[in-house]
Tab-separated table of C-alpha atoms in Angstrom:
chain	number	residue	atom	x	y	z
A	964	MET	CA	124.495	87.727	81.771
A	965	THR	CA	125.733	91.021	84.017
A	966	ALA	CA	123.692	93.974	84.472
A	967	ASP	CA	125.372	97.784	84.738
A	968	ALA	CA	125.626	98.770	88.644
A	969	ARG	CA	128.075	100.363	90.524
A	970	PRO	CA	128.039	100.971	94.222
A	971	ALA	CA	125.317	103.943	95.053
A	972	ALA	CA	123.857	105.509	97.588
A	973	GLN	CA	120.404	104.125	98.535
A	974	PRO	CA	118.015	105.607	96.167
A	975	PRO	CA	115.371	108.594	97.307
A	976	THR	CA	112.795	105.811	98.213
A	977	ASP	CA	114.497	103.802	100.473
A	978	ARG	CA	112.335	103.269	103.607
A	979	ALA	CA	114.804	104.744	105.456
A	980	THR	CA	114.608	107.989	103.755
A	981	PRO	CA	111.826	110.988	103.866
A	982	PRO	CA	109.060	111.055	100.945
A	983	LEU	CA	109.873	112.821	98.217
A	984	THR	CA	109.185	116.269	97.140
A	985	GLU	CA	106.950	116.724	94.212
A	986	ARG	CA	109.870	117.467	92.026
A	987	GLN	CA	112.093	114.011	92.887
A	988	GLU	CA	108.907	112.017	92.523
A	989	ALA	CA	108.167	113.832	89.187
A	990	ARG	CA	111.766	113.130	87.954
A	991	ARG	CA	111.161	109.772	89.357
A	992	ARG	CA	108.239	109.334	87.014
A	993	ARG	CA	110.154	110.712	83.853
A	994	ILE	CA	112.900	108.017	84.722
A	995	LEU	CA	110.412	104.573	84.968
A	996	HIS	CA	108.971	105.906	81.901
A	997	ALA	CA	111.769	106.067	80.084
A	998	SER	CA	112.620	102.335	81.334
A	999	ALA	CA	109.144	101.203	80.635
A	1000	GLN	CA	109.625	102.806	76.829
A	1001	LEU	CA	113.362	101.234	76.304
A	1002	ALA	CA	111.821	98.154	77.861
A	1003	SER	CA	109.012	98.281	75.697
A	1004	ARG	CA	110.806	98.578	72.122
A	1005	GLY	CA	114.364	95.883	72.881
A	1006	GLY	CA	113.415	94.100	75.994
A	1007	PHE	CA	116.311	93.606	78.834
A	1008	GLU	CA	119.002	94.560	76.633
A	1009	ALA	CA	117.676	97.391	75.270
A	1010	VAL	CA	117.430	98.743	78.919
A	1011	GLN	CA	121.187	100.661	79.632
A	1012	MET	CA	121.789	102.805	82.210
A	1013	ARG	CA	123.098	105.770	80.025
A	1014	GLU	CA	120.443	105.852	77.728
A	1015	VAL	CA	117.688	105.932	80.431
A	1016	ALA	CA	119.314	108.881	81.634
A	1017	GLU	CA	119.556	111.191	78.667
A	1018	ALA	CA	115.824	110.268	78.157
A	1019	ALA	CA	114.707	111.237	81.399
A	1020	GLY	CA	116.642	114.380	81.313
A	1021	VAL	CA	118.537	113.568	84.016
A	1022	ALA	CA	122.284	113.206	85.341
A	1023	LEU	CA	123.768	109.943	85.307
A	1024	GLY	CA	124.621	109.776	88.720
A	1025	THR	CA	121.146	111.358	89.119
A	1026	LEU	CA	119.721	108.417	87.797
A	1027	TYR	CA	121.950	106.190	90.095
A	1028	ARG	CA	121.049	107.697	93.320
A	1029	TYR	CA	117.486	106.916	92.654
A	1030	PHE	CA	118.288	103.225	91.284
A	1031	PRO	CA	121.457	101.913	92.422
A	1032	SER	CA	121.509	98.764	89.230
A	1033	LYS	CA	119.221	97.926	86.113
A	1034	ILE	CA	118.079	95.602	88.110
A	1035	HIS	CA	116.896	98.088	90.846
A	1036	LEU	CA	115.462	99.840	87.479
A	1037	LEU	CA	113.429	97.119	86.118
A	1038	VAL	CA	112.000	95.801	89.416
A	1039	ALA	CA	110.262	99.463	89.836
A	1040	THR	CA	109.023	99.707	86.598
A	1041	MET	CA	106.890	96.167	87.229
A	1042	GLN	CA	106.040	98.456	90.546
A	1043	ASP	CA	104.677	101.206	88.909
A	1044	GLN	CA	102.727	99.239	86.037
A	1045	LEU	CA	100.783	97.090	88.904
A	1046	GLN	CA	100.141	99.900	90.509
A	1047	HIS	CA	98.671	100.796	87.239
A	1048	MET	CA	97.215	98.044	86.869
A	1049	HIS	CA	95.493	97.494	90.032
A	1050	SER	CA	94.074	101.495	89.874
A	1051	THR	CA	92.690	100.140	86.317
A	1052	LEU	CA	90.572	97.054	87.702
A	1053	ARG	CA	89.722	98.910	90.955
A	1054	LYS	CA	87.799	101.158	88.368
A	1055	ARG	CA	86.568	98.547	86.167
A	1056	PRO	CA	86.039	95.392	89.111
A	1057	PRO	CA	85.452	91.850	87.147
A	1058	ALA	CA	82.030	90.905	87.467
A	1059	GLY	CA	82.310	86.791	88.097
A	1060	ASP	CA	79.724	85.143	89.967
A	1061	ASP	CA	82.039	83.346	92.441
A	1062	ALA	CA	85.515	85.258	93.996
A	1063	ALA	CA	87.357	81.782	91.418
A	1064	GLN	CA	85.414	83.521	88.818
A	1065	ARG	CA	86.363	87.191	89.604
A	1066	VAL	CA	90.372	86.281	90.574
A	1067	ALA	CA	90.717	84.307	87.469
A	1068	GLU	CA	89.336	86.964	85.263
A	1069	THR	CA	91.822	89.835	87.006
A	1070	LEU	CA	94.467	87.918	86.594
A	1071	MET	CA	93.779	87.174	82.597
A	1072	ARG	CA	93.104	91.021	82.335
A	1073	ALA	CA	96.466	91.615	83.690
A	1074	PHE	CA	98.241	89.269	81.991
A	1075	ARG	CA	96.474	90.499	78.684
A	1076	ALA	CA	97.953	93.825	79.564
A	1077	LEU	CA	101.419	92.285	79.654
A	1078	GLN	CA	100.423	90.745	76.865
A	1079	ARG	CA	100.307	93.896	74.910
A	1080	GLU	CA	103.794	94.752	75.128
A	1081	PRO	CA	105.967	91.656	75.573
A	1082	HIS	CA	109.429	93.153	75.707
A	1083	LEU	CA	108.548	94.769	78.750
A	1084	ALA	CA	106.866	91.803	80.745
A	1085	ASP	CA	110.073	89.783	79.433
A	1086	ALA	CA	111.818	93.011	80.576
A	1087	MET	CA	110.715	93.674	84.094
A	1088	VAL	CA	110.804	89.294	84.867
A	1089	ARG	CA	114.209	88.471	83.804
A	1090	ALA	CA	114.882	91.392	86.062
A	1091	LEU	CA	112.815	89.892	89.156
A	1092	THR	CA	114.449	86.295	88.406
A	1093	PHE	CA	117.885	88.502	88.468
A	1094	ALA	CA	116.975	90.209	91.775
A	1095	ASP	CA	119.647	89.882	94.491
A	1096	ARG	CA	118.646	90.198	98.325
A	1097	SER	CA	120.145	94.017	97.708
A	1098	VAL	CA	116.429	94.429	95.688
A	1099	SER	CA	114.787	92.761	98.112
A	1100	PRO	CA	112.650	95.556	99.319
A	1101	GLU	CA	111.227	96.159	95.642
A	1102	VAL	CA	110.449	92.726	95.226
A	1103	ASP	CA	108.773	91.992	98.074
A	1104	THR	CA	106.346	95.272	96.889
A	1105	VAL	CA	105.855	93.753	93.980
A	1106	SER	CA	104.474	90.563	95.792
A	1107	ARG	CA	102.195	93.097	98.006
A	1108	LEU	CA	100.479	94.486	95.149
A	1109	THR	CA	99.968	91.781	93.017
A	1110	THR	CA	98.529	90.017	96.450
A	1111	ALA	CA	96.475	92.916	96.974
A	1112	ILE	CA	95.658	92.505	92.973
A	1113	ILE	CA	94.086	89.161	94.235
A	1114	LEU	CA	92.290	90.239	97.096
A	1115	ASP	CA	90.367	92.410	95.539
A	1116	ALA	CA	89.341	90.306	93.136
A	1117	THR	CA	88.256	87.397	95.525
A	1118	GLY	CA	86.150	90.495	97.965
A	1119	LEU	CA	87.192	88.749	100.594
A	1120	GLU	CA	87.591	91.468	104.226
A	1121	HIS	CA	88.906	88.830	106.178
A	1122	PRO	CA	90.862	86.496	104.667
A	1123	THR	CA	91.472	83.149	106.636
A	1124	PRO	CA	95.042	82.127	107.191
A	1125	GLU	CA	94.045	79.310	104.575
A	1126	GLN	CA	92.354	81.750	101.715
A	1127	LEU	CA	95.929	83.462	102.402
A	1128	SER	CA	97.589	80.794	101.512
A	1129	ALA	CA	95.614	80.158	98.447
A	1130	VAL	CA	95.995	83.757	97.336
A	1131	ARG	CA	100.068	82.983	97.561
A	1132	VAL	CA	99.716	79.637	95.214
A	1133	ILE	CA	97.878	81.772	92.924
A	1134	GLU	CA	100.266	84.073	93.042
A	1135	HIS	CA	103.291	81.898	92.433
A	1136	THR	CA	100.892	80.533	89.769
A	1137	TRP	CA	100.517	83.343	87.705
A	1138	HIS	CA	104.039	84.153	87.836
A	1139	SER	CA	105.345	80.867	86.802
A	1140	ALA	CA	102.537	81.022	83.803
A	1141	LEU	CA	104.350	84.596	82.499
A	1142	ILE	CA	107.276	82.820	82.389
A	1143	THR	CA	106.640	79.951	80.617
A	1144	TRP	CA	104.603	82.296	78.183
A	1145	LEU	CA	107.601	84.420	77.684
A	1146	SER	CA	109.677	81.706	77.110
A	1147	GLY	CA	107.418	80.387	74.534
A	1148	ARG	CA	106.600	77.639	76.377
A	1149	ALA	CA	103.281	78.078	76.982
A	1150	SER	CA	99.957	79.138	74.873
A	1151	ILE	CA	97.461	82.261	76.011
A	1152	ALA	CA	95.321	78.731	76.427
A	1153	GLN	CA	97.040	76.982	78.423
A	1154	VAL	CA	98.337	80.385	80.537
A	1155	LYS	CA	94.230	80.843	80.773
A	1156	ILE	CA	93.569	77.321	82.041
A	1157	ASP	CA	95.820	76.954	84.629
A	1158	ILE	CA	95.166	79.805	85.925
A	1159	GLU	CA	91.447	79.042	85.912
A	1160	THR	CA	92.347	76.000	87.687
A	1161	VAL	CA	94.398	77.305	90.469
A	1162	CYS	CA	91.659	80.320	91.270
A	1163	ARG	CA	89.207	77.061	92.623
A	1164	LEU	CA	91.282	77.073	95.520
A	1165	ILE	CA	89.299	80.151	96.652
A	1166	ASP	CA	85.969	78.716	96.473
A	1167	LEU	CA	87.180	75.481	98.359
A	1168	THR	CA	88.528	77.418	100.952
A	1169	GLU	CA	85.780	79.628	101.431
A	1170	GLU	CA	83.489	76.206	101.073
A	1171	GLY	CA	85.486	75.123	104.424
A	1172	GLY	CA	86.864	72.104	101.962
A	1173	ALA	CA	90.637	72.550	101.403
A	1174	THR	CA	92.309	71.450	105.045
A	1175	PRO	CA	95.874	72.420	105.282
A	1176	TRP	CA	98.104	69.058	105.559
A	1177	ARG	CA	99.531	69.226	108.560
A	1178	GLY	CA	102.608	66.322	108.962
A	1179	GLN	CA	102.737	63.487	111.888
């Protein structure tokens, strides 16, 4: 399957470019909203660049200046969705007794939010899967946001290297669980069990019970 793309200049959000003006930011928001709406209705295939441009009220060339390809656009859409989740979770933080419970509750709340929009979730995850090196900055941002959501839930102000490693494993498990659920290979109950199990790594590292393996 080939995502529509064309050679284009880097979008205004590239790190080498100046910050967006208020008007540019508003245009970018309309584009991301149109992408999410189309994906919500029809998944990955429904997000066509021409349709996104029309729905956002921008010229097709303008859309490509912001997002060089459909993959860039959908990964940016996932970044936007995670930022919204992060803000919502900060307003209503988890109430678990320990870090493992709080992280598990947080990730299941995020999972349920994606569950309400399965076509959108599928489109964003497929874009992450298809992303090549040209999309690395956007993919890295998605990873950093996921890590930030997990770290906020732990309440750890100065995580150790072992705790950061546990967070990465939890992040990988969450993404894998999302993929297996979207493909119909795991139920919500199975996802919950897997998330709760892997989140116990946080408590193990807090107790000093997890020692990194080192080869001889």
